Short mmCIF file of C-alpha atoms in Angstrom, two decimals:
data_model
loop_
_atom_site.label_atom_id
_atom_site.label_comp_id
_atom_site.label_asym_id
_atom_site.label_seq_id
_atom_site.Cartn_x
_atom_site.Cartn_y
_atom_site.Cartn_z
CA UNK A 11 4.91 -27.04 41.03
CA UNK A 12 3.34 -23.91 39.61
CA UNK A 13 0.87 -23.87 36.75
CA UNK A 14 3.52 -23.03 34.16
CA UNK A 15 5.44 -26.18 35.09
CA UNK A 16 2.47 -28.52 34.91
CA UNK A 17 2.57 -31.15 32.19
CA UNK A 18 -0.35 -30.74 29.81
CA UNK A 19 -2.37 -33.98 29.50
CA UNK A 20 -2.66 -35.52 26.05
CA UNK A 21 -5.58 -34.01 24.15
CA UNK A 22 -6.02 -31.15 26.60
CA UNK A 23 -5.49 -28.47 23.94
CA UNK A 24 -8.18 -29.94 21.70
CA UNK A 25 -10.56 -30.18 24.67
CA UNK A 26 -9.96 -26.54 25.59
CA UNK A 27 -10.60 -25.38 22.01
CA UNK A 28 -13.81 -27.43 21.81
CA UNK A 29 -15.12 -25.94 25.05
CA UNK A 30 -14.18 -22.39 24.00
CA UNK A 31 -16.01 -22.93 20.71
CA UNK A 32 -19.09 -24.18 22.55
CA UNK A 33 -19.05 -21.18 24.91
CA UNK A 34 -18.76 -18.71 22.01
CA UNK A 35 -21.57 -20.43 20.12
CA UNK A 36 -23.81 -20.44 23.21
CA UNK A 37 -23.14 -16.74 23.81
CA UNK A 38 -24.10 -15.90 20.22
CA UNK A 39 -27.27 -17.98 20.48
CA UNK A 40 -28.14 -16.36 23.82
CA UNK A 41 -27.65 -12.87 22.38
CA UNK A 42 -29.87 -13.72 19.42
CA UNK A 43 -32.50 -15.15 21.73
CA UNK A 44 -32.48 -12.01 23.88
CA UNK A 45 -32.76 -9.82 20.77
CA UNK A 46 -35.67 -11.88 19.39
CA UNK A 47 -37.50 -11.66 22.71
CA UNK A 48 -36.98 -7.88 22.76
CA UNK A 49 -38.37 -7.48 19.23
CA UNK A 50 -41.31 -9.70 20.17
CA UNK A 51 -41.94 -7.48 23.23
CA UNK A 52 -41.86 -4.34 21.08
CA UNK A 53 -44.29 -5.94 18.62
CA UNK A 54 -46.68 -6.86 21.44
CA UNK A 55 -46.52 -3.33 22.88
CA UNK A 56 -47.20 -1.89 19.45
CA UNK A 57 -50.11 -4.25 18.96
CA UNK A 58 -51.65 -3.22 22.30
CA UNK A 59 -51.27 0.49 21.52
CA UNK A 60 -52.70 0.08 18.04
CA UNK A 61 -55.71 -1.92 19.26
CA UNK A 62 -56.50 0.48 22.10
CA UNK A 63 -56.18 3.56 19.88
CA UNK A 64 -58.50 1.93 17.39
CA UNK A 65 -61.06 0.99 20.04
CA UNK A 66 -60.97 4.20 22.07
CA UNK A 67 -60.15 6.70 19.37
CA UNK A 68 -57.14 8.00 21.29
CA UNK A 69 -54.84 10.48 19.60
CA UNK A 70 -51.05 10.64 19.57
CA UNK A 71 -50.85 12.51 22.89
CA UNK A 72 -51.58 9.32 24.78
CA UNK A 73 -48.32 7.84 23.47
CA UNK A 74 -46.31 10.68 24.99
CA UNK A 75 -48.02 10.13 28.35
CA UNK A 76 -47.53 6.38 28.05
CA UNK A 77 -43.80 6.87 27.40
CA UNK A 78 -43.45 9.02 30.53
CA UNK A 79 -45.31 6.52 32.71
CA UNK A 80 -43.37 3.53 31.39
CA UNK A 81 -40.01 5.20 31.94
CA UNK A 82 -41.08 6.07 35.48
CA UNK A 83 -42.03 2.46 36.12
CA UNK A 84 -38.93 1.01 34.41
CA UNK A 85 -36.20 3.67 34.88
CA UNK A 86 -33.35 1.37 33.87
CA UNK A 87 -34.94 0.13 30.67
CA UNK A 88 -34.03 1.79 27.39
CA UNK A 89 -36.25 1.91 24.32
CA UNK A 90 -39.43 3.24 25.87
CA UNK A 91 -39.31 6.74 24.38
CA UNK A 92 -42.29 8.28 22.63
CA UNK A 93 -40.51 7.88 19.29
CA UNK A 94 -39.90 4.18 19.88
CA UNK A 95 -43.49 3.58 20.96
CA UNK A 96 -44.65 5.10 17.68
CA UNK A 97 -42.31 2.75 15.83
CA UNK A 98 -43.64 -0.19 17.85
CA UNK A 99 -47.15 0.67 16.69
CA UNK A 100 -45.87 0.89 13.12
CA UNK A 101 -44.15 -2.47 13.51
CA UNK A 102 -47.41 -4.07 14.62
CA UNK A 103 -49.21 -2.43 11.70
CA UNK A 104 -46.72 -3.62 9.10
CA UNK A 105 -46.45 -7.11 10.61
CA UNK A 106 -49.99 -8.14 11.62
CA UNK A 107 -48.84 -11.75 11.97
CA UNK A 108 -46.58 -12.63 14.92
CA UNK A 109 -43.21 -11.01 14.27
CA UNK A 110 -41.33 -14.15 15.31
CA UNK A 111 -42.35 -15.71 11.99
CA UNK A 112 -40.45 -13.07 10.02
CA UNK A 113 -36.69 -12.55 9.43
CA UNK A 114 -37.01 -9.09 10.97
CA UNK A 115 -37.29 -10.73 14.41
CA UNK A 116 -33.63 -11.77 14.08
CA UNK A 117 -32.45 -8.19 13.50
CA UNK A 118 -31.49 -5.47 15.99
CA UNK A 119 -34.08 -2.76 16.59
CA UNK A 120 -31.98 -0.18 14.72
CA UNK A 121 -32.09 -2.34 11.58
CA UNK A 122 -35.86 -2.62 11.85
CA UNK A 123 -36.21 1.16 12.05
CA UNK A 124 -34.26 1.42 8.79
CA UNK A 125 -36.56 -1.13 7.14
CA UNK A 126 -39.70 0.66 8.35
CA UNK A 127 -38.45 4.10 7.33
CA UNK A 128 -37.14 3.22 3.89
CA UNK A 129 -39.15 0.30 2.52
CA UNK A 130 -42.93 0.65 2.24
CA UNK A 131 -43.28 -2.50 0.09
CA UNK A 132 -43.60 -5.51 2.46
CA UNK A 133 -42.09 -7.95 -0.07
CA UNK A 134 -39.02 -5.80 -0.60
CA UNK A 135 -38.73 -5.15 3.14
CA UNK A 136 -38.82 -8.88 3.89
CA UNK A 137 -36.16 -9.54 1.23
CA UNK A 138 -33.74 -7.07 2.83
CA UNK A 139 -34.57 -8.36 6.31
CA UNK A 140 -33.79 -11.91 5.21
CA UNK A 141 -30.53 -10.89 3.56
CA UNK A 142 -29.44 -8.82 6.56
CA UNK A 143 -30.19 -11.67 8.96
CA UNK A 144 -28.49 -14.29 6.78
CA UNK A 145 -25.34 -12.31 6.05
CA UNK A 146 -25.07 -10.42 9.34
CA UNK A 147 -25.16 -6.97 7.69
CA UNK A 148 -24.40 -3.98 9.87
CA UNK A 149 -26.92 -1.14 9.83
CA UNK A 150 -24.63 0.92 7.59
CA UNK A 151 -24.34 -1.98 5.14
CA UNK A 152 -28.11 -2.42 5.14
CA UNK A 153 -28.59 1.28 4.36
CA UNK A 154 -26.02 1.07 1.56
CA UNK A 155 -27.71 -1.90 -0.09
CA UNK A 156 -31.16 -0.32 0.18
CA UNK A 157 -29.87 2.96 -1.27
CA UNK A 158 -28.35 1.14 -4.25
CA UNK A 159 -31.49 -0.99 -4.91
CA UNK A 160 -29.63 -4.24 -4.39
CA UNK A 161 -32.86 -6.27 -4.63
CA UNK A 162 -33.25 -5.19 -8.26
CA UNK A 163 -29.64 -6.02 -9.14
CA UNK A 164 -29.11 -9.45 -7.60
CA UNK A 165 -29.12 -12.24 -10.19
CA UNK A 166 -29.86 -9.82 -13.04
CA UNK A 167 -26.66 -10.36 -15.05
CA UNK A 168 -26.90 -12.62 -18.13
CA UNK A 169 -25.20 -15.95 -17.46
CA UNK A 170 -25.12 -19.61 -18.44
CA UNK A 171 -25.50 -20.99 -14.91
CA UNK A 172 -28.68 -23.00 -15.66
CA UNK A 173 -26.85 -25.05 -18.30
CA UNK A 174 -23.50 -25.39 -16.53
CA UNK A 175 -24.47 -25.96 -12.89
CA UNK A 176 -26.93 -28.28 -11.12
CA UNK A 177 -30.25 -26.54 -10.40
CA UNK A 178 -29.58 -25.96 -6.69
CA UNK A 179 -26.06 -24.67 -7.29
CA UNK A 180 -27.31 -22.46 -10.13
CA UNK A 181 -29.84 -20.82 -7.80
CA UNK A 182 -27.15 -20.17 -5.18
CA UNK A 183 -24.73 -18.82 -7.78
CA UNK A 184 -27.37 -16.40 -9.03
CA UNK A 185 -27.52 -14.88 -5.54
CA UNK A 186 -23.88 -13.71 -5.72
CA UNK A 187 -24.44 -11.90 -9.04
CA UNK A 188 -25.42 -8.28 -9.46
CA UNK A 189 -26.12 -6.06 -12.42
CA UNK A 190 -25.00 -3.38 -12.33
CA UNK A 191 -22.40 -3.33 -9.57
CA UNK A 192 -22.45 0.05 -7.84
CA UNK A 193 -18.85 1.28 -7.79
CA UNK A 194 -19.65 4.95 -7.17
CA UNK A 195 -17.50 4.81 -4.04
CA UNK A 196 -14.35 4.63 -6.20
CA UNK A 197 -14.54 8.29 -7.21
CA UNK A 198 -12.81 7.66 -10.55
CA UNK A 199 -12.09 10.58 -12.85
CA UNK A 200 -13.15 10.54 -16.50
CA UNK A 201 -10.79 8.69 -18.81
CA UNK A 202 -9.68 6.11 -16.25
CA UNK A 203 -7.90 2.98 -17.43
CA UNK A 204 -8.45 -0.66 -16.53
CA UNK A 205 -5.42 -0.45 -14.25
CA UNK A 206 -6.93 2.64 -12.58
CA UNK A 207 -10.15 0.70 -12.03
CA UNK A 208 -8.27 -2.26 -10.58
CA UNK A 209 -6.11 -0.04 -8.36
CA UNK A 210 -9.19 1.77 -7.05
CA UNK A 211 -11.00 -1.49 -6.28
CA UNK A 212 -8.02 -2.82 -4.35
CA UNK A 213 -7.51 0.53 -2.62
CA UNK A 214 -11.09 0.38 -1.36
CA UNK A 215 -11.32 -3.37 -1.02
CA UNK A 216 -13.53 -3.23 2.06
CA UNK A 217 -16.11 -1.20 0.15
CA UNK A 218 -15.87 -3.57 -2.80
CA UNK A 219 -16.38 -6.62 -0.59
CA UNK A 220 -19.45 -4.92 0.88
CA UNK A 221 -20.81 -4.36 -2.61
CA UNK A 222 -20.08 -7.95 -3.64
CA UNK A 223 -22.04 -9.27 -0.68
CA UNK A 224 -21.38 -11.84 2.02
CA UNK A 225 -19.09 -14.82 1.58
CA UNK A 226 -16.39 -13.36 -0.68
CA UNK A 227 -12.79 -13.80 0.42
CA UNK A 228 -10.09 -11.95 -1.51
CA UNK A 229 -7.31 -14.16 -2.92
CA UNK A 230 -5.27 -11.77 -5.06
CA UNK A 231 -4.95 -9.28 -7.91
CA UNK A 232 -3.04 -9.99 -11.12
CA UNK A 233 -2.93 -13.54 -9.83
CA UNK A 234 -0.30 -15.47 -11.79
CA UNK A 235 -1.15 -18.76 -13.48
CA UNK A 236 1.36 -20.66 -15.58
CA UNK A 237 -0.25 -22.63 -18.39
CA UNK A 238 2.14 -24.55 -20.62
CA UNK A 239 5.09 -22.26 -21.23
CA UNK A 240 3.16 -19.01 -20.72
CA UNK A 241 2.21 -16.90 -17.71
CA UNK A 242 -1.26 -15.39 -17.38
CA UNK A 243 -2.57 -12.92 -14.82
CA UNK A 244 -6.10 -12.82 -13.45
CA UNK A 245 -7.40 -9.32 -12.70
CA UNK A 246 -9.10 -10.27 -9.43
CA UNK A 247 -9.45 -13.68 -7.80
CA UNK A 248 -11.84 -14.44 -4.93
CA UNK A 249 -13.03 -17.52 -3.11
CA UNK A 250 -16.68 -17.68 -2.08
CA UNK A 251 -16.95 -19.40 1.28
CA UNK A 252 -20.64 -20.20 0.96
CA UNK A 253 -20.42 -21.68 -2.54
CA UNK A 254 -17.01 -23.26 -1.85
CA UNK A 255 -15.58 -22.20 -5.19
CA UNK A 256 -13.22 -19.68 -6.77
CA UNK A 257 -14.67 -16.62 -8.52
CA UNK A 258 -12.61 -14.91 -11.24
CA UNK A 259 -13.32 -11.26 -12.11
CA UNK A 260 -12.12 -9.94 -15.46
CA UNK A 261 -12.33 -6.12 -15.66
CA UNK A 262 -13.10 -4.14 -18.81
CA UNK A 263 -13.68 -0.38 -18.98
CA UNK A 264 -15.47 -0.59 -22.33
CA UNK A 265 -18.01 -2.78 -24.08
CA UNK A 266 -18.10 -6.52 -23.32
CA UNK A 267 -16.83 -8.35 -26.39
CA UNK A 268 -17.02 -12.06 -27.32
CA UNK A 269 -13.24 -12.37 -27.07
CA UNK A 270 -13.39 -11.11 -23.47
CA UNK A 271 -15.77 -13.93 -22.60
CA UNK A 272 -13.52 -16.45 -24.37
CA UNK A 273 -10.53 -15.24 -22.38
CA UNK A 274 -12.49 -15.47 -19.13
CA UNK A 275 -13.51 -19.01 -20.04
CA UNK A 276 -9.82 -19.86 -20.46
CA UNK A 277 -9.00 -18.39 -17.03
CA UNK A 278 -11.81 -20.34 -15.36
CA UNK A 279 -10.61 -23.60 -16.91
CA UNK A 280 -7.06 -22.86 -15.75
CA UNK A 281 -8.16 -22.12 -12.17
CA UNK A 282 -10.18 -25.34 -12.15
CA UNK A 283 -7.12 -27.36 -13.15
CA UNK A 284 -4.42 -25.52 -11.18
CA UNK A 285 -6.08 -24.21 -8.00
CA UNK A 286 -9.35 -26.00 -7.41
CA UNK A 287 -9.26 -28.91 -4.94
CA UNK A 288 -12.30 -31.15 -5.45
CA UNK A 289 -11.08 -33.40 -2.64
CA UNK A 290 -11.63 -30.44 -0.27
CA UNK A 291 -15.14 -29.87 -1.59
CA UNK A 292 -14.30 -27.05 -4.03
CA UNK A 293 -16.95 -26.57 -6.70
CA UNK A 294 -16.51 -25.50 -10.31
CA UNK A 295 -14.94 -22.05 -10.68
CA UNK A 296 -17.22 -19.16 -11.68
CA UNK A 297 -16.14 -16.36 -14.00
CA UNK A 298 -17.64 -12.85 -14.01
CA UNK A 299 -16.80 -10.36 -16.74
CA UNK A 300 -17.27 -6.88 -15.27
CA UNK A 301 -17.62 -4.38 -18.11
CA UNK A 302 -18.87 -0.84 -18.47
CA UNK A 303 -21.49 -1.87 -21.04
CA UNK A 304 -22.76 -4.88 -22.98
CA UNK A 305 -25.10 -6.04 -25.72
CA UNK A 306 -27.25 -8.82 -24.29
CA UNK A 307 -27.72 -10.51 -27.67
CA UNK A 308 -23.97 -10.64 -28.26
CA UNK A 309 -23.45 -11.97 -24.74
CA UNK A 310 -26.05 -14.69 -25.29
CA UNK A 311 -24.26 -15.92 -28.40
CA UNK A 312 -20.85 -15.73 -26.71
CA UNK A 313 -21.98 -17.79 -23.71
CA UNK A 314 -23.79 -20.42 -25.74
CA UNK A 315 -22.02 -23.77 -25.83
CA UNK A 316 -19.48 -22.96 -23.10
CA UNK A 317 -19.20 -25.48 -20.28
CA UNK A 318 -17.80 -23.10 -17.64
CA UNK A 319 -20.25 -21.10 -15.47
CA UNK A 320 -19.83 -17.51 -16.66
CA UNK A 321 -21.71 -14.23 -16.25
CA UNK A 322 -21.38 -10.75 -17.76
CA UNK A 323 -22.18 -7.85 -15.44
CA UNK A 324 -21.90 -4.10 -15.82
CA UNK A 325 -20.95 -1.45 -13.28
CA UNK A 326 -21.55 2.21 -12.53
CA UNK A 327 -19.01 4.70 -11.24
CA UNK A 328 -21.04 7.94 -11.36
CA UNK A 329 -24.55 6.70 -10.72
CA UNK A 330 -26.15 10.04 -9.98
CA UNK A 331 -24.46 12.17 -12.64
CA UNK A 332 -24.95 11.76 -16.41
CA UNK A 333 -21.77 11.73 -18.50
CA UNK A 334 -22.68 14.98 -20.27
CA UNK A 335 -23.12 16.77 -16.93
CA UNK A 336 -19.91 15.78 -15.12
CA UNK A 337 -17.52 17.87 -17.28
CA UNK A 338 -19.57 21.00 -16.52
CA UNK A 339 -19.20 20.66 -12.77
CA UNK A 340 -16.72 22.92 -10.95
CA UNK A 341 -13.46 21.34 -9.85
CA UNK A 342 -11.83 21.59 -6.42
CA UNK A 343 -9.61 24.35 -7.84
CA UNK A 344 -12.70 26.26 -8.99
CA UNK A 345 -14.13 26.10 -5.47
CA UNK A 346 -10.83 27.28 -4.00
CA UNK A 347 -10.77 30.26 -6.38
CA UNK A 348 -14.34 31.16 -5.46
CA UNK A 349 -13.54 31.05 -1.74
CA UNK A 350 -10.40 33.14 -2.31
CA UNK A 351 -12.40 35.80 -4.18
CA UNK A 352 -14.93 36.02 -1.36
CA UNK A 353 -12.33 36.25 1.39
CA UNK A 354 -9.97 38.61 -0.45
CA UNK A 355 -12.04 40.59 -3.01
CA UNK A 356 -9.31 43.21 -3.51
CA UNK A 357 -6.44 40.76 -3.69
CA UNK A 358 -7.62 37.47 -5.24
CA UNK A 359 -4.07 36.13 -5.41
CA UNK A 360 -3.68 36.09 -1.62
CA UNK A 361 -2.89 32.52 -0.61
CA UNK A 362 -5.44 30.67 1.42
CA UNK A 363 -4.62 29.40 4.88
CA UNK A 364 -6.58 27.13 7.18
CA UNK A 365 -9.00 24.33 6.22
CA UNK A 366 -9.99 25.87 2.86
CA UNK A 367 -6.43 25.55 1.60
CA UNK A 368 -6.64 21.78 1.87
CA UNK A 369 -9.50 21.56 -0.60
#
């Protein structure tokens, strides 16, 4: 009897899956342990270099010599370049306490270089290190969040969480909020509609999920809910895996108005009744109104007295360019005309060919 003809014992499939899960978990833990030990080694090397330079008054040339000697001694070991040794010394300077006590020890070396290069404030650096370790951010994601000042935006949106959620849940819910959301990646033209905004968000959903932060799982757009004899459509519906609850996004391209908040409250109540499954551990649904602008006093009045956890955030789509500047910028057609004039000064109507013709 060959293996394909063998009768599988009862419970064998479950046993196999359990063992596979244990192996995967052990491999992840082993990889993390190896990484932590490597970062600890780099910190110790940096500490030794820093102490000896301080005691002996050595200059930077000794690091170049040290790098050459170490690579000769350990030819198969990466990470012993002069540049890395300088970073190791910086690491020891910025983290005088044992590095293993800090979230940075859980991050790859490339992430730590980003933190050291971009974040001089230790408190801010530790915040990003903790977030990156907790959410498993890639280096590109870490750079994106640092560039968009995520630490200043998290939890900043006005909300009624403290009065509608238990204290612990309110604190966790605050961590998924941002104000403003940085939607510059959408590349929207002036005069866009709410449908354009929604289409762009769905078209670049991966970017949007990165901006939202870890834990968000996309459920649907224009999600249909039937209440009574009427159909209603939610702009964007997500489920947050960490909070174990649905999150409804209502999109507005203008000012946040009280009636928008009332409508969002209605949607949240409907999701709670029609989709939420308390028996599976689902928490109360959260609603986020995402508008281009808001008046905080108006928002405070609109949220007061509502029992559903709601927040009102804003967003940016052209963060680096003021509205009065964007219309003055040259268009792609303007650039094409300029290139054509340079290439064919005596015949500006000559069609372009090659890469320039594609804009």
